[in-house]
Amino acid sequence: MDEFLITVYSIVTSFLLSAVLGWLFIPRVLILSHRKRLFDMPDDRKMHDTPIPRLGGITFLPILLICVCLVIGFWVMIGIPYQQTDLTTMFIRFVLLFVGMMMLYLVGVVDDLIGVSYQAKFMVQIACALLFPLSGLWIHDLSGLFWINEVPAWVGIPVTVFVVVYVTNAINLIDGLDGLASGICSVALSTLGLAASVRGQHLFLVLAFGMLGILLPFWVYNVYGNVAKGHKIFMGDTGSLTLGYLVSFLLIYMVGDSSMTFPREMLIIGLSTMLLPMFDIVRVVIVRLRNHHNPFLPDKNHIHHKLLRTGLSSRWAMGVLIFMSLVIVLATILGVKAQVGAMWIFFIDLAVWLIFDYTVNIFIFKNNRQRYE
């Protein structure tokens, strides 16, 4: 079969299959949540003022598994050749990926139902992150980021664990506004998936577009679901943890496996898809430490909280942040095309973020002044 047709098959089949399964399963989860009263209860820190089901994320991993297995099964049946030469290595990495996702999935379910301490979640996240280097997958080249290129294992493995935990928590913490976490992850999955399509990495495509397909029906229910009719749902920690772990896997796999023949610049391009929530974590931690607060305890100082304080509605705030994520990705891609260097691209992305954050602060000040005049 022609290479182009294989790529189209991998994208379309995985996306449509997971999207259809999402449309089938998410309404059933809503029914179950209402019957068993499995709600995310409102409090002073949360945006909603009515109980909302928070188990939308329990559909993500099962649907992705069904999608990957069926697509690869049909793939074998119609005789599409594998691009991966070392099938043993591929098998180990994908098995450990789903082991890690299952561990975080179970922690997320428990957290959504009865709660889990942040210390316990961190320990599980670190254990899951260690599965990547266990399969031989770790960042071995920073591609000029922080003026560093090739790194030995004793540096690359801890950096890999740090990136996985960082990205996973970034998605978990940005999930405070309807459609925001799923929207930013859709940008990341689309960017990484399209990069993989150029290189003909079809198994990579199945994972990226399979999860992207699940996010489509979830995003519709999450953003446009009617609360009065019981159609609104959150992804909960079950969804955000597994979603963040998958995105981090795709990023590490893209830059940590030379057999995939991606250009060295893919590290900064991949990271750019997550820079908005990653920068926000740094800012929030600095503010909490400056105010002598525990940096691990939640508050209402994330970027989406700040945008709401400007007077924007939740949907407008979501749209602005997804747009800014796209701007950072496009700025990074243009920087790579212009060959300005990974570190200078990082500085450009940071400058874009700082200008955006400063602009938000100005509008907050103006909105507060108008309220008291």
XYZ file of C-alpha atoms in Angstrom:
373
model
C 0.000 0.000 0.000
C 1.180 3.531 -0.817
C 2.837 5.431 2.060
C 0.356 8.305 1.755
C -2.620 5.928 1.949
C -1.169 4.223 5.030
C -0.812 7.608 6.726
C -4.377 8.614 5.825
C -5.676 5.252 7.057
C -3.833 5.623 10.370
C -5.163 9.146 10.962
C -8.752 8.771 9.763
C -9.466 5.318 11.160
C -8.068 5.998 14.635
C -9.714 9.428 14.893
C -13.148 8.367 13.665
C -13.210 5.127 15.662
C -12.332 6.807 18.946
C -14.699 9.726 18.266
C -17.616 7.360 17.599
C -16.845 5.360 20.746
C -16.640 8.622 22.688
C -20.088 9.688 21.489
C -21.409 6.279 22.569
C -19.785 5.990 26.007
C -19.774 9.519 27.423
C -23.607 9.775 27.600
C -23.627 6.420 29.471
C -21.094 7.750 31.960
C -23.358 10.766 32.486
C -26.316 8.494 33.234
C -24.248 6.432 35.685
C -22.892 9.556 37.395
C -26.370 10.982 37.947
C -27.824 7.715 39.158
C -25.006 7.123 41.649
C -24.612 10.878 42.388
C -20.914 10.874 41.487
C -20.468 14.641 41.305
C -17.790 17.263 41.592
C -19.243 19.418 44.333
C -18.854 23.221 44.120
C -16.732 25.128 46.619
C -15.001 28.511 46.940
C -12.133 27.524 44.629
C -14.199 26.035 41.780
C -15.906 27.790 38.890
C -19.209 25.916 38.911
C -21.991 26.451 41.424
C -23.940 23.233 40.829
C -22.832 19.580 41.184
C -21.319 18.304 37.909
C -20.289 14.715 37.028
C -16.487 14.471 36.940
C -15.910 10.998 35.516
C -15.613 11.870 31.825
C -11.957 10.853 31.938
C -12.765 7.218 32.697
C -13.619 6.828 28.993
C -10.207 7.988 27.730
C -7.958 4.985 28.406
C -10.474 2.188 27.565
C -11.445 3.848 24.272
C -7.801 4.477 23.365
C -6.953 0.831 24.044
C -9.880 -0.362 21.907
C -8.885 2.034 19.144
C -5.179 1.082 19.116
C -5.876 -2.659 19.197
C -8.540 -2.560 16.470
C -6.575 -0.280 14.147
C -3.389 -2.317 14.475
C -5.437 -5.522 14.126
C -6.945 -4.354 10.827
C -3.514 -3.055 9.908
C -2.070 -6.568 10.173
C -5.069 -8.204 8.476
C -4.788 -6.062 5.335
C -1.024 -6.518 5.230
C 0.320 -3.042 6.006
C 4.048 -3.434 6.802
C 5.403 -2.160 10.106
C 7.786 0.780 9.986
C 9.358 -0.273 13.292
C 12.248 -2.640 12.674
C 12.750 -3.691 16.290
C 9.300 -5.025 17.209
C 10.486 -6.249 20.622
C 11.547 -2.749 21.670
C 8.333 -1.271 20.287
C 6.221 -3.835 22.144
C 7.989 -3.193 25.461
C 7.600 0.562 25.166
C 3.921 0.445 24.301
C 3.150 -2.121 26.998
C 4.911 0.009 29.632
C 3.080 3.087 28.324
C -0.268 1.449 29.011
C 0.957 0.115 32.367
C 1.793 3.691 33.385
C -1.498 5.004 32.031
C -3.398 2.329 33.940
C -1.619 3.198 37.186
C -2.485 6.883 36.785
C -5.982 5.939 35.634
C -6.620 4.019 38.863
C -5.154 6.809 40.999
C -7.356 9.289 39.134
C -10.498 7.218 39.686
C -9.791 6.986 43.414
C -9.021 10.700 43.584
C -12.229 11.612 41.747
C -14.322 9.424 44.061
C -12.763 9.818 47.514
C -9.624 11.944 47.125
C -5.869 11.221 47.093
C -3.129 13.324 48.708
C -0.777 15.227 46.406
C 2.170 13.339 47.949
C 0.706 9.991 46.882
C -0.051 11.283 43.381
C 3.517 12.563 43.018
C 4.952 9.196 44.023
C 2.809 7.348 41.479
C 3.687 9.892 38.785
C 7.411 9.429 39.424
C 7.021 5.636 39.335
C 5.168 5.884 36.019
C 7.766 8.287 34.594
C 10.533 5.796 35.427
C 8.870 3.288 33.080
C 10.103 5.303 30.097
C 13.852 4.940 30.746
C 13.159 1.358 31.880
C 12.166 0.638 28.273
C 15.256 2.477 26.993
C 13.361 5.671 26.182
C 14.862 8.875 27.559
C 15.961 12.320 26.379
C 19.503 11.927 25.097
C 19.852 15.273 23.311
C 18.528 18.669 24.448
C 19.084 19.981 20.902
C 20.704 23.208 22.055
C 18.126 24.025 24.720
C 19.941 25.760 27.599
C 22.964 25.533 25.249
C 23.176 21.777 25.860
C 23.207 19.094 23.195
C 23.935 15.417 23.849
C 23.622 14.332 27.473
C 24.675 11.096 29.219
C 22.137 8.722 30.715
C 22.725 9.923 34.274
C 21.511 13.369 33.145
C 18.978 12.365 30.489
C 17.041 9.920 32.659
C 16.341 12.382 35.532
C 15.461 15.066 32.956
C 13.029 12.634 31.334
C 11.350 11.832 34.657
C 11.137 15.549 35.455
C 9.563 16.384 32.066
C 6.985 13.596 32.360
C 5.932 14.620 35.876
C 5.978 18.305 34.890
C 3.814 17.868 31.778
C 1.393 15.520 33.564
C 0.879 18.022 36.380
C 0.661 20.937 33.946
C -2.378 19.346 32.303
C -3.839 18.403 35.665
C -3.517 21.965 37.022
C -4.751 23.764 33.893
C -7.953 21.715 34.008
C -9.907 24.396 35.836
C -11.949 25.834 32.989
C -14.394 24.121 30.649
C -12.645 22.928 27.498
C -9.231 24.320 28.443
C -7.185 21.190 29.225
C -8.786 19.209 26.397
C -8.317 22.159 24.006
C -4.624 22.658 24.795
C -4.025 18.898 24.582
C -5.804 18.868 21.217
C -3.309 21.470 19.993
C -0.438 19.315 21.305
C -1.773 16.051 19.856
C -2.459 17.671 16.476
C 1.026 19.215 16.320
C 2.839 16.028 17.348
C 0.563 13.878 15.165
C 1.114 15.993 12.061
C 4.874 15.923 12.660
C 4.670 12.128 12.857
C 2.637 11.978 9.624
C 5.428 13.776 7.752
C 7.858 11.112 8.978
C 5.498 8.199 8.342
C 5.384 7.091 11.997
C 2.042 5.298 11.854
C 1.893 3.773 15.335
C 2.630 7.217 16.709
C -0.254 8.560 14.601
C -2.690 6.003 15.979
C -1.942 7.082 19.554
C -2.075 10.823 18.828
C -5.209 10.886 16.685
C -6.874 8.132 18.700
C -6.770 10.328 21.809
C -7.674 13.390 19.750
C -10.828 11.599 18.590
C -11.886 10.925 22.188
C -11.388 14.572 23.119
C -13.825 15.798 20.447
C -17.074 14.457 21.998
C -15.768 15.136 25.498
C -15.021 18.775 24.603
C -18.555 19.239 23.255
C -20.145 17.828 26.424
C -17.705 19.697 28.655
C -18.154 23.117 27.005
C -21.675 23.032 25.567
C -23.363 20.433 27.775
C -26.614 21.669 29.315
C -26.297 21.580 33.110
C -30.070 21.656 33.645
C -30.511 18.586 31.430
C -27.572 16.759 33.035
C -25.425 16.794 29.880
C -22.340 18.537 31.273
C -19.300 16.546 32.410
C -15.726 17.120 33.631
C -12.725 14.899 32.843
C -11.554 14.789 36.474
C -8.088 13.664 37.531
C -8.703 10.337 35.782
C -8.712 12.113 32.451
C -6.128 14.829 33.082
C -3.501 12.458 34.502
C -3.781 9.862 31.721
C -3.972 12.593 29.086
C -0.879 14.379 30.407
C 1.029 11.097 30.617
C 0.209 10.214 27.003
C 1.264 13.649 25.733
C 4.542 13.385 27.657
C 5.116 9.882 26.216
C 4.625 11.131 22.656
C 7.013 14.012 23.308
C 9.703 11.827 24.889
C 9.243 9.140 22.222
C 9.653 11.751 19.481
C 12.921 13.166 20.862
C 14.252 10.099 22.663
C 14.235 7.531 19.882
C 16.679 8.134 17.056
C 15.057 5.352 15.011
C 12.071 7.649 14.463
C 14.371 9.971 12.481
C 12.756 13.185 13.707
C 14.847 16.353 13.381
C 16.611 17.548 16.538
C 14.383 20.643 16.646
C 11.359 18.490 17.552
C 12.232 18.828 21.249
C 11.523 22.558 21.322
C 8.503 22.182 18.997
C 7.049 19.438 21.182
C 7.687 21.407 24.379
C 6.095 24.504 22.847
C 2.719 22.739 22.812
C 2.865 22.571 26.616
C 4.703 25.814 27.402
C 1.599 27.803 28.318
C 0.582 25.561 31.256
C 4.251 24.886 32.119
C 5.079 28.598 32.362
C 1.922 29.114 34.395
C 3.030 26.523 36.962
C 6.311 28.378 37.486
C 4.509 31.699 37.936
C 1.959 30.226 40.363
C 4.641 28.534 42.478
C 6.651 31.772 42.661
C 3.558 33.707 43.779
C 2.690 31.090 46.409
C 6.221 31.065 47.815
C 6.340 34.855 47.837
C 3.073 34.866 49.823
C 4.423 32.168 52.172
C 1.860 29.592 51.009
C 2.352 25.874 50.384
C 3.266 25.646 46.645
C 1.406 22.326 46.346
C -1.929 23.489 47.732
C -4.544 24.782 45.248
C -5.613 28.407 44.938
C -7.262 30.702 42.381
C -4.162 32.262 40.864
C -3.782 30.236 37.663
C -3.862 32.050 34.349
C -7.477 31.047 33.675
C -8.495 32.499 37.041
C -6.710 35.730 36.126
C -8.451 35.943 32.766
C -11.829 35.598 34.456
C -10.899 38.523 36.710
C -10.533 40.685 33.591
C -14.277 40.309 33.038
C -14.112 37.679 30.303
C -16.628 34.838 30.290
C -15.325 31.312 30.826
C -15.685 30.439 27.127
C -13.850 33.563 26.018
C -11.090 32.864 28.549
C -10.790 29.314 27.241
C -10.635 30.558 23.650
C -7.975 33.153 24.449
C -5.740 30.588 26.172
C -6.060 28.013 23.390
C -5.295 30.783 20.879
C -2.214 31.780 22.890
C -1.070 28.162 22.939
C -1.351 28.121 19.143
C 0.586 31.397 18.921
C 3.452 29.933 20.971
C 3.525 26.784 18.809
C 3.503 28.800 15.575
C 6.205 31.149 16.889
C 8.328 28.104 17.711
C 7.828 26.534 14.287
C 8.746 29.812 12.575
C 11.841 30.057 14.778
C 12.865 26.523 13.800
C 12.318 27.320 10.112
C 14.459 30.432 10.488
C 17.149 28.370 12.274
C 17.542 30.872 15.110
C 18.500 28.196 17.645
C 16.569 26.376 20.372
C 17.601 28.724 23.183
C 16.616 31.872 21.302
C 13.289 30.223 20.390
C 12.748 29.484 24.075
C 13.440 33.140 24.921
C 10.950 34.234 22.243
C 8.281 31.898 23.646
C 8.992 33.149 27.168
C 8.718 36.751 25.976
C 5.355 35.994 24.334
C 4.134 34.492 27.611
C 5.415 37.371 29.748
C 3.817 39.982 27.461
C 0.555 38.070 27.565
C 0.631 37.745 31.364
C 1.484 41.452 31.760
C -1.399 42.376 29.426
C -3.783 40.261 31.509
C -2.612 42.090 34.648
C -3.376 45.445 32.993
C -6.915 44.358 32.113
C -7.460 43.024 35.646
C -6.421 46.418 37.027
C -8.774 48.229 34.612
C -11.669 45.900 35.422
C -11.174 46.357 39.181
C -11.008 50.143 38.792
C -14.251 50.208 36.789
C -16.013 48.102 39.414
C -15.159 50.548 42.211
C -15.837 53.755 40.285
